[in-house]
CSV table of C-alpha atoms and ligand atoms in Angstrom, one decimal:
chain,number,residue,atom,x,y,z
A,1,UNK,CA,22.9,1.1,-35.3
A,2,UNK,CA,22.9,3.6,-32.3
A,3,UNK,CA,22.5,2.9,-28.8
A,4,UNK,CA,19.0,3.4,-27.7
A,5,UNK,CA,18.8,6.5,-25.7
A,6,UNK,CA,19.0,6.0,-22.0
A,7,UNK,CA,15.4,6.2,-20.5
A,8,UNK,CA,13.5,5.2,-17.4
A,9,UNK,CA,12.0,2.4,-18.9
A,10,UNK,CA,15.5,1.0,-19.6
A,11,UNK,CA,16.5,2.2,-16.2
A,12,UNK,CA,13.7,-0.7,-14.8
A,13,UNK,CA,13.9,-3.2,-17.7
A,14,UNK,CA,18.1,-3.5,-18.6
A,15,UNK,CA,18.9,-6.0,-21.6
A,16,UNK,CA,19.1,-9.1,-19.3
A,17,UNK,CA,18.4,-9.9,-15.9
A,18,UNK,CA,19.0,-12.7,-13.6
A,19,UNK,CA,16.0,-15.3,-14.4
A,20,UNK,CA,15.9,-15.4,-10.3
A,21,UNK,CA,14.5,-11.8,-10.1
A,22,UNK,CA,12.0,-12.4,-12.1
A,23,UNK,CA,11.1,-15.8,-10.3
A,24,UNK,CA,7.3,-15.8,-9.4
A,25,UNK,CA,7.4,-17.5,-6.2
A,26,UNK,CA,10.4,-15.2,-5.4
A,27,UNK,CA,8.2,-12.3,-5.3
A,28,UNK,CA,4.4,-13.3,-6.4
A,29,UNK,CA,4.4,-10.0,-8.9
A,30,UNK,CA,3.6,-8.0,-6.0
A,31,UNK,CA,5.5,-4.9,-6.2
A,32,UNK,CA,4.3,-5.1,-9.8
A,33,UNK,CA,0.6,-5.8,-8.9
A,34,UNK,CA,0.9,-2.7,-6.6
A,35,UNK,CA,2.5,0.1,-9.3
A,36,UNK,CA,-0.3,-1.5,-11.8
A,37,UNK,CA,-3.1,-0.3,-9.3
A,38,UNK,CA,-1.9,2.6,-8.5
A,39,UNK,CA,-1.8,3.6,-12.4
A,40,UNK,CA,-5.5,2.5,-12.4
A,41,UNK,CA,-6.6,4.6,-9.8
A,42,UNK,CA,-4.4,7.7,-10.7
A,43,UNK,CA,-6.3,7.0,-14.3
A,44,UNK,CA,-9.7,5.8,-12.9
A,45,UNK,CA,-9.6,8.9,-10.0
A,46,UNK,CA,-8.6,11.4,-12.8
A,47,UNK,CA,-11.9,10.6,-14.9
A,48,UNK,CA,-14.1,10.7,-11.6
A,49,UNK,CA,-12.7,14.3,-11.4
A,50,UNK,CA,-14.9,15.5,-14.1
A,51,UNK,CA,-17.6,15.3,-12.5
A,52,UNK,CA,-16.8,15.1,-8.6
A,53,UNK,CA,-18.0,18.3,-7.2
A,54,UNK,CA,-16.1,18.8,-3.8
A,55,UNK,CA,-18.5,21.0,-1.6
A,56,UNK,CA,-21.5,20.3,1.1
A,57,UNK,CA,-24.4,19.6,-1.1
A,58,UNK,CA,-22.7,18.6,-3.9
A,59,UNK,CA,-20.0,15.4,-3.0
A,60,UNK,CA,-22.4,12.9,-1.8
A,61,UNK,CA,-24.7,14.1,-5.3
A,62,UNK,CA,-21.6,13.9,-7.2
A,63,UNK,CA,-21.0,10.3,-6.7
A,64,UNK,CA,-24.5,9.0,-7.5
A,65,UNK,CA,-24.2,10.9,-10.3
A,66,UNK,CA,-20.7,9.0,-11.4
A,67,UNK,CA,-22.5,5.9,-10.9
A,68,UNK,CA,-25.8,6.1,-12.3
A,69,UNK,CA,-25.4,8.8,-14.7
A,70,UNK,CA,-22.4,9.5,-16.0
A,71,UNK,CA,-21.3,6.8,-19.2
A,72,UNK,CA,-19.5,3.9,-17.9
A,73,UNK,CA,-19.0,6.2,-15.0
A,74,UNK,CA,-20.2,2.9,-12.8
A,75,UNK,CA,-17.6,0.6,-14.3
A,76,UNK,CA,-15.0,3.8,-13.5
A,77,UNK,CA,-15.8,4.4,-10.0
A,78,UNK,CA,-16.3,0.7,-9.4
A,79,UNK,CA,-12.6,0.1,-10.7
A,80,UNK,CA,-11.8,3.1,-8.3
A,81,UNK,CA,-13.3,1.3,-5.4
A,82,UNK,CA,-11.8,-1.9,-6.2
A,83,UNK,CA,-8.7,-0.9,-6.7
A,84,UNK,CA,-8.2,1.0,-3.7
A,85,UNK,CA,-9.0,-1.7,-1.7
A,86,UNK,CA,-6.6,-4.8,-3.5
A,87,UNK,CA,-3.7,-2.0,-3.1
A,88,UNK,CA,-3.9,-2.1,0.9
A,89,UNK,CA,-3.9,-5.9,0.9
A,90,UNK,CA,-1.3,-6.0,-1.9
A,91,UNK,CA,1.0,-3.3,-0.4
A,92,UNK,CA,1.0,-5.0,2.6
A,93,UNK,CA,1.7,-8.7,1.3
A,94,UNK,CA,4.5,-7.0,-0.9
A,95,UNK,CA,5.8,-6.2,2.5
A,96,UNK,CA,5.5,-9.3,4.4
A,97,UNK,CA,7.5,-11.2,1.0
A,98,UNK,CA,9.8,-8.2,1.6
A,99,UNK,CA,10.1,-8.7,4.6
A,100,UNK,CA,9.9,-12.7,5.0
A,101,UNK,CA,13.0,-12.6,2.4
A,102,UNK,CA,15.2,-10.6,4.2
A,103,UNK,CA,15.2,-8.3,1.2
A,104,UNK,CA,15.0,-5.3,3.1
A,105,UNK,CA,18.7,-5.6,3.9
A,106,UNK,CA,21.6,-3.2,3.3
A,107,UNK,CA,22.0,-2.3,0.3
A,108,UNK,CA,17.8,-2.0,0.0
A,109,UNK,CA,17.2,0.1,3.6
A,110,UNK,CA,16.4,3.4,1.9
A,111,UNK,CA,14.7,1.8,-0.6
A,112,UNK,CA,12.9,-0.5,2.1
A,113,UNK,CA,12.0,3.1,3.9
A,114,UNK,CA,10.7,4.5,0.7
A,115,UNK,CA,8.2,1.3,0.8
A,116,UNK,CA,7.6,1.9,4.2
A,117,UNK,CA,5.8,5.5,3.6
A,118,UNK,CA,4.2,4.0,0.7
A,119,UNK,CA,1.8,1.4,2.9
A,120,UNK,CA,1.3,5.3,5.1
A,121,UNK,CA,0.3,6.6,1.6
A,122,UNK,CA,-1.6,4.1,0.6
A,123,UNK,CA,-4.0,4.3,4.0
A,124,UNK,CA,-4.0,8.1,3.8
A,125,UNK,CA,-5.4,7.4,0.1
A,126,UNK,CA,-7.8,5.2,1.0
A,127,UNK,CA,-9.5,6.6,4.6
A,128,UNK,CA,-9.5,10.1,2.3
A,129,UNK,CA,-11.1,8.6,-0.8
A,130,UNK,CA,-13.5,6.9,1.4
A,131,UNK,CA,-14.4,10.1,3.4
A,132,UNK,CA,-15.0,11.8,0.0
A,133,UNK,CA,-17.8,9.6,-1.0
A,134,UNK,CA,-20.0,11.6,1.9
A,135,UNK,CA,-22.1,9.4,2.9
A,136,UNK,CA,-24.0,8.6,6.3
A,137,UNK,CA,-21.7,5.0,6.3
A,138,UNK,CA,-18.6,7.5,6.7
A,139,UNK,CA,-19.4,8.8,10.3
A,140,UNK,CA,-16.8,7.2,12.2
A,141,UNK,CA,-13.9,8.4,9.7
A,142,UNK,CA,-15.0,12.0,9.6
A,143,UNK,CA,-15.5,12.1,13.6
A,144,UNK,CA,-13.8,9.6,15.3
A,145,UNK,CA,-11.0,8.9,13.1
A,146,UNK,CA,-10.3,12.8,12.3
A,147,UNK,CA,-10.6,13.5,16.3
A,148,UNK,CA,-7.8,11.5,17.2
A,149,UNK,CA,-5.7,14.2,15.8
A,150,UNK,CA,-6.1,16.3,18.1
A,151,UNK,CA,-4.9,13.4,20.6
A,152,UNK,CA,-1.2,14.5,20.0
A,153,UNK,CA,-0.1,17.0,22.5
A,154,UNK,CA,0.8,20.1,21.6
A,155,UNK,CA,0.6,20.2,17.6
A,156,UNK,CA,-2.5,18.0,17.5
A,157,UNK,CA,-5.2,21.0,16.9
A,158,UNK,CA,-3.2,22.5,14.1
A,159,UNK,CA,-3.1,19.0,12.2
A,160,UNK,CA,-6.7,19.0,13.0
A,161,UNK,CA,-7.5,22.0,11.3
A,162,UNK,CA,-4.7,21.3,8.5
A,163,UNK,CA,-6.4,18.0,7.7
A,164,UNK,CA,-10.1,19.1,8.1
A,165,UNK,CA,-10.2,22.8,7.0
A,166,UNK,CA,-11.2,24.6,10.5
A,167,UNK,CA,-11.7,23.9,13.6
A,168,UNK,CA,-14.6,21.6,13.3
A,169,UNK,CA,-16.1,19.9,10.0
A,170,UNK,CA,-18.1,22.3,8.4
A,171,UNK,CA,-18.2,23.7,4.7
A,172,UNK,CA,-14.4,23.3,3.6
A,173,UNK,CA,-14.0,20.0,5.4
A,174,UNK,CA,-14.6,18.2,1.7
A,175,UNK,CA,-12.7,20.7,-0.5
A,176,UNK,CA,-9.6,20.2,2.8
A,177,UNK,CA,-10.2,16.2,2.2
A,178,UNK,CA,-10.6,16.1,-1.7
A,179,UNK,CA,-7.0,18.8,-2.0
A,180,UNK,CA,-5.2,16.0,0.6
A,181,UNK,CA,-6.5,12.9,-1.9
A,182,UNK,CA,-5.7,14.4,-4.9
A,183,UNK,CA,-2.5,16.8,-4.4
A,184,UNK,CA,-1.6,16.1,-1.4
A,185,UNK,CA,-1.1,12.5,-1.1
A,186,UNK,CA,-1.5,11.1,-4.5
A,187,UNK,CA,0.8,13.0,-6.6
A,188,UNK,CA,3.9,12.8,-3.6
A,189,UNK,CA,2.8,9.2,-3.5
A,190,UNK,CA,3.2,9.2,-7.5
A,191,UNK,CA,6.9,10.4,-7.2
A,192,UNK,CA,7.8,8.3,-4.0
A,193,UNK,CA,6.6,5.2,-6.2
A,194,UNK,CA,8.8,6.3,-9.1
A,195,UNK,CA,11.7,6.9,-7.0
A,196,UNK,CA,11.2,3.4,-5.1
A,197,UNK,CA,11.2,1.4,-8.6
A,198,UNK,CA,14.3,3.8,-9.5
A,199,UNK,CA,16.2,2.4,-6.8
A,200,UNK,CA,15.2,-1.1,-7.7
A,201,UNK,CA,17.9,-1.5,-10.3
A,202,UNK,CA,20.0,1.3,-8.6
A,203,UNK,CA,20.3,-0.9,-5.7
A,204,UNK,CA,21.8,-4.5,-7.7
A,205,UNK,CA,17.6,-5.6,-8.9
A,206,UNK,CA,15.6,-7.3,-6.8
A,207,UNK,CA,17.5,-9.5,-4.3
A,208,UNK,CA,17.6,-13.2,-5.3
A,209,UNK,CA,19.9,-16.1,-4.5
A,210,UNK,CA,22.7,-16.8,-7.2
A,211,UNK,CA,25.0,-19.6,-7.5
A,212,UNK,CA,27.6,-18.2,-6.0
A,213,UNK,CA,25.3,-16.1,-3.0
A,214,UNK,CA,26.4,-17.5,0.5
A,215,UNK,CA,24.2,-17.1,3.9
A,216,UNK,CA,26.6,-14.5,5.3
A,217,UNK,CA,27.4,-15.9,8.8
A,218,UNK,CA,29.6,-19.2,9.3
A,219,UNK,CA,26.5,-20.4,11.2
A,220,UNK,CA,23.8,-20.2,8.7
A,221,UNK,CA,20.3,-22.7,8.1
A,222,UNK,CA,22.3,-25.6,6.4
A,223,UNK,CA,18.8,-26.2,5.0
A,224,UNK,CA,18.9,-22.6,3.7
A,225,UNK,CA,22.5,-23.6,2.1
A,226,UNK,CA,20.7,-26.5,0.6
A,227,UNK,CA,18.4,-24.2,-0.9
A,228,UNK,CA,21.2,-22.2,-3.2
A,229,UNK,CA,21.1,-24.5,-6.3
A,230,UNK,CA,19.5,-21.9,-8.7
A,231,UNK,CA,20.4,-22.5,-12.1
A,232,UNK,CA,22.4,-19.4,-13.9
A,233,UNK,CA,20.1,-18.5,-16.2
A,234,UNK,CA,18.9,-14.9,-17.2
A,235,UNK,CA,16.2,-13.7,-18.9
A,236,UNK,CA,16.6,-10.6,-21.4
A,237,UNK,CA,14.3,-7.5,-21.6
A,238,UNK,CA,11.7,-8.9,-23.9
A,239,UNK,CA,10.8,-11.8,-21.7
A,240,UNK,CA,10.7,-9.2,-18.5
A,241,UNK,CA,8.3,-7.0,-20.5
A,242,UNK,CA,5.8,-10.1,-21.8
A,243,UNK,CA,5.4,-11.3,-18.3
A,244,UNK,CA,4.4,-8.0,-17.0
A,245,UNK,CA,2.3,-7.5,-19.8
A,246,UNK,CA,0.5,-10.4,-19.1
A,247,UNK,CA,0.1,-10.0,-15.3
A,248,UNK,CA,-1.3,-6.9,-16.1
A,249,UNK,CA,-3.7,-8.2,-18.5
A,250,UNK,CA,-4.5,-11.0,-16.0
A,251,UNK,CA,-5.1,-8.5,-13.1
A,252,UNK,CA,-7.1,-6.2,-15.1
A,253,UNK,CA,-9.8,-9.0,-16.1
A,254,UNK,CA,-9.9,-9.7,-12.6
A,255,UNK,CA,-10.6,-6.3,-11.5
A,256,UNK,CA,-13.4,-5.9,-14.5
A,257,UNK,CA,-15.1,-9.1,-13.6
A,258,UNK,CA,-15.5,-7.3,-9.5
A,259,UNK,CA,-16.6,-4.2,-11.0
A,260,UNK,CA,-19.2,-5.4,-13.2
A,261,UNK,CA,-20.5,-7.9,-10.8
A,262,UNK,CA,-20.0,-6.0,-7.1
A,263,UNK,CA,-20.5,-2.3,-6.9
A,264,UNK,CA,-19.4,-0.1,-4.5
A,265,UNK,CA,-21.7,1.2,-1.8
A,266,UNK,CA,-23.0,4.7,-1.4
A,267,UNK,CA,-25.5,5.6,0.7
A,268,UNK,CA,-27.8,8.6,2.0
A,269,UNK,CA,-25.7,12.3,2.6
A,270,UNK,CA,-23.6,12.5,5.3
A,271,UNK,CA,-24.5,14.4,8.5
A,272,UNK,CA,-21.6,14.9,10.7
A,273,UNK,CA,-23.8,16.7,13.4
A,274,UNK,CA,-26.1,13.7,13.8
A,275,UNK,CA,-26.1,11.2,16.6
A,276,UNK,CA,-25.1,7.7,15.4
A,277,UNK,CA,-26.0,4.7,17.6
A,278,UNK,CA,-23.0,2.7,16.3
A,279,UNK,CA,-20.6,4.4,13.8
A,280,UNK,CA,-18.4,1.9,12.0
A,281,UNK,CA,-14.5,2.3,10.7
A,282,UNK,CA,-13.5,1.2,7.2
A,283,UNK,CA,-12.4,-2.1,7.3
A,284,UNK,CA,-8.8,-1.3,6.9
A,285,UNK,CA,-8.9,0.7,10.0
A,286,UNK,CA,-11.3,-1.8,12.1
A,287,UNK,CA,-8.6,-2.9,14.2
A,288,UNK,CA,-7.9,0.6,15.7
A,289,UNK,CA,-11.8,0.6,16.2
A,290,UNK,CA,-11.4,-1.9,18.1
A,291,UNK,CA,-8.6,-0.6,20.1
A,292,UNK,CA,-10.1,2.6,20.8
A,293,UNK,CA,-12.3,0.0,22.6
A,294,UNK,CA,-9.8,-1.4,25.2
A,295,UNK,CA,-7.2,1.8,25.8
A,296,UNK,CA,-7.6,5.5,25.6
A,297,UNK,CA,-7.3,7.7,22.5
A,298,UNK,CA,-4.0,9.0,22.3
A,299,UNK,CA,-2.6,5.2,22.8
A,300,UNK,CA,-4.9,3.2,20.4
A,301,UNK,CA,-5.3,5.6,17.7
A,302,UNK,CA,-2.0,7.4,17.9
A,303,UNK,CA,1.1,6.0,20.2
A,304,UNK,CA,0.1,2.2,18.8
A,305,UNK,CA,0.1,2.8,15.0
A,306,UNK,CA,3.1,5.1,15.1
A,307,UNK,CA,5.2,2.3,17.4
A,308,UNK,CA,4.3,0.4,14.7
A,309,UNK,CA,5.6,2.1,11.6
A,310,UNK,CA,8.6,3.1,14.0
A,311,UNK,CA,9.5,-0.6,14.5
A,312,UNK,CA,8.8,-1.7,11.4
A,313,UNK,CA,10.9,1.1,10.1
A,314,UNK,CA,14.0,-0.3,12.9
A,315,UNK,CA,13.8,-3.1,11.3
A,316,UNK,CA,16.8,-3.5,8.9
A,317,UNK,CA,18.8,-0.9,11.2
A,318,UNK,CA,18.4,-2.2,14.2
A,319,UNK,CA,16.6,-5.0,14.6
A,320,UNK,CA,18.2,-7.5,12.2
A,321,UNK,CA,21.4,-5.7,11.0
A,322,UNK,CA,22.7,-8.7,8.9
A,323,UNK,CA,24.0,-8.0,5.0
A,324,UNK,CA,23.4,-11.3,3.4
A,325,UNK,CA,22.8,-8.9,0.5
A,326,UNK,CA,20.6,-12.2,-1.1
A,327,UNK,CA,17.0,-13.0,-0.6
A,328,UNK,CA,16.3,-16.3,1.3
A,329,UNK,CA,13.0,-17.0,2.6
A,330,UNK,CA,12.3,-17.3,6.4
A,331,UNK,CA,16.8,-16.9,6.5
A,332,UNK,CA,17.7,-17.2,10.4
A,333,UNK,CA,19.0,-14.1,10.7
A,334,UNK,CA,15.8,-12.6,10.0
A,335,UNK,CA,13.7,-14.3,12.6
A,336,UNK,CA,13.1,-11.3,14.7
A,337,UNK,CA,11.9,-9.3,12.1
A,338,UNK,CA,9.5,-12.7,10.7
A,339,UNK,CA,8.3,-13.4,14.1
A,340,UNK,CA,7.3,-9.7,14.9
A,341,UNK,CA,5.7,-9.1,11.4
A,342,UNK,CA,3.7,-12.3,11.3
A,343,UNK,CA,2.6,-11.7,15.1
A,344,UNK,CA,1.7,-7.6,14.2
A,345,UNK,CA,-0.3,-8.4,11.1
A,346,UNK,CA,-1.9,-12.0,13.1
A,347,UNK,CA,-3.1,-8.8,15.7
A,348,UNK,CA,-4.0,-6.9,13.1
A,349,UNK,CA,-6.4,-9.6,11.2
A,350,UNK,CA,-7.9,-11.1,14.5
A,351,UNK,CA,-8.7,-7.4,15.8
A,352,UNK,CA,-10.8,-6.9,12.1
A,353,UNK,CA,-12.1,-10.1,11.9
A,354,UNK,CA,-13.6,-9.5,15.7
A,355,UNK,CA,-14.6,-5.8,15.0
A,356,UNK,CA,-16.2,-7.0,11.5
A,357,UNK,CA,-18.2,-10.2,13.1
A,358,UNK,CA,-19.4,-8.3,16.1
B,1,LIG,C1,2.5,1.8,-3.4
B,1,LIG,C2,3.2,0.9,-2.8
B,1,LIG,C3,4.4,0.1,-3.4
B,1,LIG,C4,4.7,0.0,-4.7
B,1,LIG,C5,4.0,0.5,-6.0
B,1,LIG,C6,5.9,-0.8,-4.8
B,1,LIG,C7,6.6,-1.2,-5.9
B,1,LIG,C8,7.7,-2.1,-5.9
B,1,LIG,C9,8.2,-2.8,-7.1
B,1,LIG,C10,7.7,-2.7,-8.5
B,1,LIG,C11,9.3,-3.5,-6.7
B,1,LIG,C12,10.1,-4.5,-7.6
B,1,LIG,C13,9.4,-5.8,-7.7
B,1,LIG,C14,9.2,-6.6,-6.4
B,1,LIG,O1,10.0,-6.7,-5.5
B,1,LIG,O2,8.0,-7.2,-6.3
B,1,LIG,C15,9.5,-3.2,-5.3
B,1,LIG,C16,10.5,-3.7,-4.5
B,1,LIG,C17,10.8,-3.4,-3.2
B,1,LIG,N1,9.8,-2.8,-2.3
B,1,LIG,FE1,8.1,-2.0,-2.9
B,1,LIG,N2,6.3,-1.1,-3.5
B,1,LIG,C18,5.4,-0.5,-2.6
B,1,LIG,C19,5.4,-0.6,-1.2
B,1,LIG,C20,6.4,-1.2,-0.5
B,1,LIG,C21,6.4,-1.4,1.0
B,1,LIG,C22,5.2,-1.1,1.9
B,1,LIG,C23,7.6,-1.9,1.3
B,1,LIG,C24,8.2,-2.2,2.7
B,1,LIG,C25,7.9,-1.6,3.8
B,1,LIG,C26,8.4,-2.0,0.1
B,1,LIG,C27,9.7,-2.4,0.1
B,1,LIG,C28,10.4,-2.8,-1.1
B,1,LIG,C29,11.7,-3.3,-1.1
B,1,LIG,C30,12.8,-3.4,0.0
B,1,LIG,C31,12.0,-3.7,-2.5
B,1,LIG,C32,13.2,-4.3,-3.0
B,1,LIG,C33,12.9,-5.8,-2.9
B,1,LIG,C34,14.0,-6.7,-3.4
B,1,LIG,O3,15.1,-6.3,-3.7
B,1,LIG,O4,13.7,-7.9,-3.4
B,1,LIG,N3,7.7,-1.6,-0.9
B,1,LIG,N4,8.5,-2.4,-4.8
């Protein structure tokens, strides 16, 4: 019998692989959960294209049409919605396991960089797809939010008008923002993901603890020592495939039962020249709202996100430069990196909750 033909599905799924990859409470199916969404919106976002019509009159038109008219076009757009929003909170708990494991260690720093852009991807996505809907809920993005481009010194009116279509939002603002959804961030975002899961298996599978894995330094957690005894057992390709299969199967009926049950908002045409008493952020971005509240532009909306993805992206190269090359959750060499993600994304939360309740 030959040799099946190498392929990137073998690439991802090799005959065996240690059962401790594949532990759930190793890594709560999260990198999995996120690829699954994103291959329901890329096929959910492809069928709204039929009948989206990216112009002045017609966007805000478009969508009601999706949802009322078109056949099943509620259940599609609904799945849209809901997907888009379970991939920012999945993305970013995908991060914090990351993260909280110490997997983002040498040799997974590319691939923990590659991951990083994906959470920028992700927002870009979703702050777009929500400014595409065109409605009068989607003030704040398409003014406030947009503006703080031109925060950044020097280059920030030419991003303005890169992002926007001109120098002001006018007729080929929704064309500018519907090209950036579909071409310019989901397809790059498409080929990052592809090239993250690649290096997956390039880089030894997802780091675990084997029998034989130490804690690198002389020093180490004796109660993370204690923790080693994992059983040498691996699963082969089969198993890997059935588990996916039914996450995915498990995650889809979940996201069914929200989109028959909750549907996503869309309200009366946007009008970006109109005077709004209180515009309001989408949630994901509440916490910069809220910001923009205490310090001036160019710090809360620009100099305090970028800090963070900069620190967060210092993280395995300068913070916590240790190569355990195993996954240990909460390890002590990793504390910096545990503390300072759990304090950022405690921020994060309290800001939104505030900015949400107020
Ligand atoms: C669209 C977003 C993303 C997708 C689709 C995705 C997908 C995946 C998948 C399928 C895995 C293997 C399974 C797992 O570890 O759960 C993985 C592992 C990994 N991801 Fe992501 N990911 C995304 C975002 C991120 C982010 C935001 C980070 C961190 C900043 C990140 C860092 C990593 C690292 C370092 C690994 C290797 C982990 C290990 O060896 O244990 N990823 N990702």
């Amino acid at each position: 019998m030959s040799a099946p033909r190498p392929s990137f599905f073998y690439h991802l799924h090799p005959p065996t692989i240690p059962a401790g990859e594949a532990r759930f409470r190793h890594t709560f199916g999260l990198g999995g959960l996120s690829l699954f969404l994103f291959l329901v919106l890329a096929l959910t976002g492809a069928l709204e294209m039929f009948y989206y019509i990216p112009s002045l009159d017609g966007a805000n038109a478009s969508v009601k049409a999706i949802a009322y008219l078109a056949p099943f076009g509620w259940l599609v757009r609904n799945a849209h919605y809901w997907s888009a929003q379970a991939m920012v909170v999945v993305v970013t708990l995908h991060m914090l396991r990351v993260i909280l494991t110490g997997s983002y260690k040498k040799p997974r720093r590319f691939n923990y960089l590659l991951g990083l852009s994906l959470l920028a991807f992700t927002l870009l996505l979703d702050f777009t797809g929500y400014a595409l809907r065109w409605d009068e809920d989607i003030h704040w993005a398409l003014v406030v939010g947009t503006n703080l481009l031109k925060e950044i010194p020097a280059i920030g009116h030419t991003l303005y008008a890169i992002a926007v279509g001109g120098n002001e939002i006018g007729a080929s603002t929704v064309v500018r923002l519907y090209g950036w959804h579909v071409f310019g961030l989901a397809l790059p975002a498409f080929a990052i993901i592809v090239w993250h899961a690649f290096r997956v298996r390039r880089d030894g599978g997802i780091a675990h603890r084997t029998p034989n894995s130490k804690p690198q330094t002389s020093n180490s957690n004796p109660a993370d020592s204690a923790r080693f005894a994992v059983k040498l057992d691996r699963i082969d390709r089969a198993e890997l495939v059935r588990r996916e299969v039914l996450a995915a199967l498990n995650v889809l009926a979940a996201l069914i039962f929200l989109s028959i049950f909750f549907d996503a908002h869309i309200g009366l045409p946007a009008d970006p020249g109109a005077t709004v008493a209180e515009a309001t952020a989408p949630w994901f971005f509440i916490w910069i709202q809220e910001l923009l509240r205490l310090w001036p532009p160019l710090v809360a909306g620009v100099l305090v996100p970028l800090g963070l993805m900069l620190v967060l992206a210092a993280l395995p190269y300068w913070i916590d430069r240790s190569e355990t090359g195993v996954a240990v959750w909460l390890n002590r060499e990793g504390r910096w990196g545990q503390v300072m993600m759990l304090a950022v994304l405690a921020g994060i939360a309290g800001l939104t909750i505030w900015g949400a309740l107020r």
